[in-house]
Amino acid sequence: MELNAKIPSGPIDQKWTKHKFDMKLVNPANKRKYSVIMVGSGLAGASGAASLAELGYNVKCFCYQDSPRRAHSIAAQGGINAAKNYQNDGDSVFRLFYDTVKGGDFRSREANVHRLAEVSGNIIDQCVAQGVPFAREYGGLLDNRSFGGAQVSRTFYARGQTGQQLLLGAYQALEKQIGLGQVEMYSRHEMLDVIVIDGMARGIVVRNMVTGELEVHLADAVVLSTGGYGNVFFLATYAKGANGTAAWRAYKKGAAFANPCFTQIHPTCIPVSGEYQSKLTLMSESLRNDGRIWVPKAVGDKRAPGDIPEDERDYYLERIYPSFGNLAPRDVSSRAAKRVVDEGRGVGPTEVGVYLDFADAINRLGEDKIRERYGNLFEMYERITDEDPYKVPMRIYPATHYTMGGLWVDYNLESTIPGLFVAGEANFSDHGANRLGASALMQGLADGYFVLPYTMGNYLGSNKFEPVREDHPEVIAAVTGVEERIRSLLALEGSRTVMDIHRELGQIMWEYCGMARNKEGLETALKKIPALREEFWENAIVPGTFNELNQSLEYAGRVADFLEIGELMCRDALTREESCGAHLREEYQSEEGEAVRDDENFSHVAAWEYTGEDSEPKRHIEPLEFEYVALATRSYK
Ligand SMILES: Cc1cc2nc3c(=O)[nH]c(=O)nc-3n(C[C@H](O)[C@H](O)[C@H](O)COP(=O)(O)OP(=O)(O)OC[C@H]3O[C@@H](n4cnc5c(N)ncnc54)[C@H](O)[C@@H]3O)c2cc1C
């Protein structure tokens, strides 16, 4: 397997412009001769499908929900970054690029990140033109707020519903193309395999989730915009349906899986409250603009927060990181919370939590202002915890939130399978070992609106596509493989529910491959996960039948894949003998508990190649070069 990133030559700020000129074009009359499959209709998929259709390509778009409007993207709360510098506070394309490379702890590709920063402004213009109701200041200009890892205000937002509003914009662009017949939309269809013919991705096998029927869809190219795999941890902030199946099936067909262990643990979630909990809820990072994080100074202090005087509180982020304070990046803030909890200073009934306190902000700005900024988030918190955050501080703790790892892609967003492109959270992305807040929406929409429309044209214009029929042996083999797997899942008549096994997997992952990892723990996980997988295939129960709406079957298929993805994550974490960003190997940390990178040996992307059921995956590397942002120890002090 060859990892050729295809980074264009030339100065960093001219690479994308030059590349756009150098790439092949498809003339308008020829575009209608090409067909593209888009799997996923979240922000990356909906924007990509709409843009490709707008150009004139024939697009088929798939999602497993009953409407594209229900993609996980709808949950995004806090905002989307863009280097507009509307605040005149020192922002620029280069600063967004710099912050992102540094924020990712120097484990991302400079050229991709610069392109992302370059197109970020266009995303805001595009969305405003679509009518996305971004927050505005009194004078009517777009407002901004700050997110972690940046000292400028560059985050555009729509109250605490930014993802929903952006998705409505992308969805309407998609609907327009559906109405014009340029996009055929297949909701309630789950992709279960990629069809690769003569080394090129030429189609997919999907299951109609209502009838159970297997269908084949063929095209000239396939894009996966299928989101992240963080639900491997069972408890996460993800939509319950989010899964890694599409990416995993592509991996098994030859797409390299990059940096699988890079998982973001978000510092601002409502703490776990009990053993039978099935979901965690994010409180947006935007709250850290006005909320102050603290714990009692004394170990075991059980007093109510209001009874703890100011001088007995430890505003630990402000103390340790005075220049970034409560807006220290996610990995740094999460680890700091873990440290104070491990010291015995955690708060709340489980003592695994820290306070996020708005009292100062309410005194300074008034309750109305805070309600205007975060009203829906406060309401959500109160509904879940039955505590009024206008009166008592919120309790928060880190939780799994985002996967920086994903399918490896080159500069064109093409995977190691020619013709298989990957966009949004599903690719290994531009975020290195730690994503900065409000940058996922930016990346998904950059990929869909501004990158794929060019690079897809280049691919289609540069290749010849022989017609493919459904009786091609590779098509038949893919369908047979999917059918056999479904039958073996339905044959499981054991005594343990799939959810119970998934919960156990989540516990293993959280304990050994969560916020902190070490060699011994990862080796333990690498024994426990295969054993649990065996338990799944021997003792799980999957009720129902093939040709019906069968949510147990859908879930079982996804958990079966998580049981394999989890193992690759641990393997990757074990092999990366350094700490970087969210990947903290306890053996490689400073006295203060900060990540210590090993640039000499690990300044690379690790991309794993599938080599068969009974053999170990092969690790390849793509070396990373830092020409424009000098490698340095991250400091937010
Ligand atoms: C609570 C929360 C708040 C967040 N807030 C922010 C924020 O403020 N700012 C920010 O930048 N980021 C935020 N994020 C992260 C961000 O929302 C996601 O990273 C981003 O929306 C992912 O978009 P996507 O298009 O890549 O994938 P998704 O939105 O996850 O869409 C995946 C699509 O793929 C489809 N799909 C998946 N598998 C299959 C399959 N096998 N077959 C068919 N279809 C399939 C799904 O149906 C769906 O349409 C937040 C995340 C969460 C959980």
Short mmCIF file of C-alpha atoms in Angstrom, two decimals, residues 261-431:
data_model
loop_
_atom_site.label_atom_id
_atom_site.label_comp_id
_atom_site.label_asym_id
_atom_site.label_seq_id
_atom_site.Cartn_x
_atom_site.Cartn_y
_atom_site.Cartn_z
CA CYS A 261 -6.60 6.03 18.47
CA PHE A 262 -6.98 9.81 18.18
CA THR A 263 -10.25 10.35 20.02
CA GLN A 264 -11.46 13.61 21.42
CA ILE A 265 -12.68 13.63 24.98
CA HIS A 266 -14.71 16.81 25.45
CA PRO A 267 -14.31 18.48 28.84
CA THR A 268 -17.81 19.91 29.06
CA CYS A 269 -20.38 17.13 29.34
CA ILE A 270 -22.96 16.30 31.97
CA PRO A 271 -21.31 13.68 34.23
CA VAL A 272 -22.34 10.02 34.17
CA SER A 273 -25.01 9.51 36.81
CA GLY A 274 -25.61 5.78 36.91
CA GLU A 275 -24.75 2.33 35.65
CA TYR A 276 -27.68 2.02 33.28
CA GLN A 277 -27.20 5.31 31.52
CA SER A 278 -27.13 4.95 27.75
CA LYS A 279 -26.13 8.41 26.55
CA LEU A 280 -24.07 11.41 27.56
CA THR A 281 -24.99 15.00 26.87
CA LEU A 282 -22.64 17.72 25.77
CA MET A 283 -22.80 21.17 27.26
CA SER A 284 -21.29 23.26 24.51
CA GLU A 285 -17.76 24.55 24.81
CA SER A 286 -19.19 28.00 24.10
CA LEU A 287 -20.29 28.01 27.75
CA ARG A 288 -16.64 28.33 28.70
CA ASN A 289 -16.74 31.89 27.29
CA ASP A 290 -18.67 32.96 30.37
CA GLY A 291 -18.57 30.02 32.76
CA ARG A 292 -15.70 29.56 35.21
CA ILE A 293 -14.50 26.07 36.03
CA TRP A 294 -13.58 25.22 39.61
CA VAL A 295 -13.41 22.57 42.33
CA PRO A 296 -12.95 22.98 46.09
CA LYS A 297 -9.35 23.45 47.17
CA ALA A 298 -9.73 20.87 49.93
CA VAL A 299 -9.93 17.14 49.24
CA GLY A 300 -13.30 15.66 50.22
CA ASP A 301 -15.05 19.03 50.66
CA LYS A 302 -18.73 18.05 50.51
CA ARG A 303 -20.28 21.49 51.11
CA ALA A 304 -22.82 22.84 48.63
CA PRO A 305 -21.08 25.07 46.06
CA GLY A 306 -22.70 28.22 47.41
CA ASP A 307 -21.28 27.50 50.86
CA ILE A 308 -17.69 27.32 49.65
CA PRO A 309 -16.10 30.77 49.96
CA GLU A 310 -14.18 32.26 47.05
CA ASP A 311 -10.75 31.74 48.65
CA GLU A 312 -11.46 28.03 49.16
CA ARG A 313 -12.16 27.45 45.46
CA ASP A 314 -9.58 26.36 42.92
CA TYR A 315 -10.24 27.88 39.48
CA TYR A 316 -7.66 25.44 38.24
CA LEU A 317 -7.68 26.27 34.52
CA GLU A 318 -7.26 29.98 35.24
CA ARG A 319 -4.51 29.11 37.71
CA ILE A 320 -2.54 26.70 35.52
CA TYR A 321 -3.16 28.29 32.10
CA PRO A 322 -3.48 32.04 32.82
CA SER A 323 -3.38 33.15 29.17
CA PHE A 324 -6.08 30.76 27.88
CA GLY A 325 -7.84 30.15 31.21
CA ASN A 326 -11.20 28.46 30.84
CA LEU A 327 -10.67 28.37 27.08
CA ALA A 328 -7.69 26.03 27.18
CA PRO A 329 -8.10 23.40 24.43
CA ARG A 330 -10.20 20.31 24.98
CA ASP A 331 -7.47 17.74 25.58
CA VAL A 332 -5.67 20.00 28.05
CA SER A 333 -8.89 20.93 29.91
CA SER A 334 -10.11 17.32 30.04
CA ARG A 335 -6.90 16.06 31.54
CA ALA A 336 -6.89 18.87 34.09
CA ALA A 337 -10.43 17.84 35.16
CA LYS A 338 -9.34 14.21 35.47
CA ARG A 339 -6.37 15.22 37.62
CA VAL A 340 -8.45 17.19 40.14
CA VAL A 341 -11.02 14.39 40.32
CA ASP A 342 -8.27 11.80 40.78
CA GLU A 343 -6.95 13.94 43.64
CA GLY A 344 -10.30 13.52 45.39
CA ARG A 345 -11.60 17.03 44.71
CA GLY A 346 -14.44 16.00 42.37
CA VAL A 347 -17.96 17.33 43.01
CA GLY A 348 -21.54 16.07 42.79
CA PRO A 349 -23.09 12.80 44.00
CA THR A 350 -20.56 10.59 42.21
CA GLU A 351 -17.64 12.96 42.94
CA VAL A 352 -16.66 12.60 39.30
CA GLY A 353 -17.35 16.12 38.14
CA VAL A 354 -16.23 19.75 38.32
CA TYR A 355 -18.24 22.99 38.48
CA LEU A 356 -18.93 25.31 35.56
CA ASP A 357 -20.12 28.44 37.29
CA PHE A 358 -21.96 31.39 35.73
CA ALA A 359 -22.43 33.47 38.88
CA ASP A 360 -19.77 36.02 37.93
CA ALA A 361 -21.07 36.36 34.37
CA ILE A 362 -24.65 36.78 35.61
CA ASN A 363 -23.53 39.47 38.05
CA ARG A 364 -21.54 41.22 35.35
CA LEU A 365 -23.90 40.92 32.38
CA GLY A 366 -27.28 40.15 33.89
CA GLU A 367 -29.32 36.97 33.64
CA ASP A 368 -31.07 38.16 30.47
CA LYS A 369 -27.81 38.38 28.55
CA ILE A 370 -26.77 34.88 29.63
CA ARG A 371 -30.24 33.58 28.72
CA GLU A 372 -29.94 35.21 25.30
CA ARG A 373 -26.55 33.58 24.69
CA TYR A 374 -27.12 30.11 26.07
CA GLY A 375 -30.83 29.85 26.93
CA ASN A 376 -31.48 26.50 25.24
CA LEU A 377 -28.35 24.92 26.75
CA PHE A 378 -29.35 26.01 30.25
CA GLU A 379 -32.83 24.62 29.69
CA MET A 380 -31.43 21.32 28.45
CA TYR A 381 -29.17 21.08 31.50
CA GLU A 382 -32.07 21.74 33.86
CA ARG A 383 -34.27 19.12 32.18
CA ILE A 384 -31.58 16.48 32.53
CA THR A 385 -30.31 17.24 36.03
CA ASP A 386 -33.27 19.04 37.62
CA GLU A 387 -30.87 21.78 38.76
CA ASP A 388 -31.21 25.41 37.69
CA PRO A 389 -27.82 26.58 36.35
CA TYR A 390 -28.84 30.22 36.76
CA LYS A 391 -28.81 29.52 40.51
CA VAL A 392 -26.27 26.71 41.07
CA PRO A 393 -23.16 25.92 39.03
CA MET A 394 -23.42 23.25 36.35
CA ARG A 395 -21.56 20.01 37.00
CA ILE A 396 -19.49 18.78 34.08
CA TYR A 397 -16.97 16.05 33.27
CA PRO A 398 -15.14 14.93 30.11
CA ALA A 399 -16.78 12.46 27.70
CA THR A 400 -16.03 10.95 24.30
CA HIS A 401 -17.07 13.38 21.61
CA TYR A 402 -15.26 13.17 18.28
CA THR A 403 -12.85 10.97 16.37
CA MET A 404 -9.90 12.66 14.74
CA GLY A 405 -8.93 9.26 13.32
CA GLY A 406 -10.72 7.91 10.27
CA LEU A 407 -10.11 6.73 6.74
CA TRP A 408 -6.82 8.00 5.37
CA VAL A 409 -7.23 10.48 2.50
CA ASP A 410 -4.80 12.36 0.30
CA TYR A 411 -4.99 16.09 -0.43
CA ASN A 412 -7.87 15.36 -2.84
CA LEU A 413 -9.85 13.57 -0.07
CA GLU A 414 -9.34 10.29 -1.93
CA SER A 415 -8.71 7.16 0.11
CA THR A 416 -6.25 4.41 -0.80
CA ILE A 417 -9.03 2.89 -2.93
CA PRO A 418 -9.11 4.97 -6.13
CA GLY A 419 -12.52 6.55 -6.60
CA LEU A 420 -13.44 6.22 -2.93
CA PHE A 421 -13.48 9.69 -1.39
CA VAL A 422 -14.06 10.43 2.28
CA ALA A 423 -15.37 13.69 3.73
CA GLY A 424 -16.23 15.19 7.11
CA GLU A 425 -15.60 13.39 10.38
CA ALA A 426 -15.24 10.07 8.57
CA ASN A 427 -11.84 10.97 7.17
CA PHE A 428 -8.77 11.29 9.35
CA SER A 429 -9.22 14.96 8.89
CA ASP A 430 -7.26 18.08 9.43
CA HIS A 431 -7.31 18.07 13.19
#
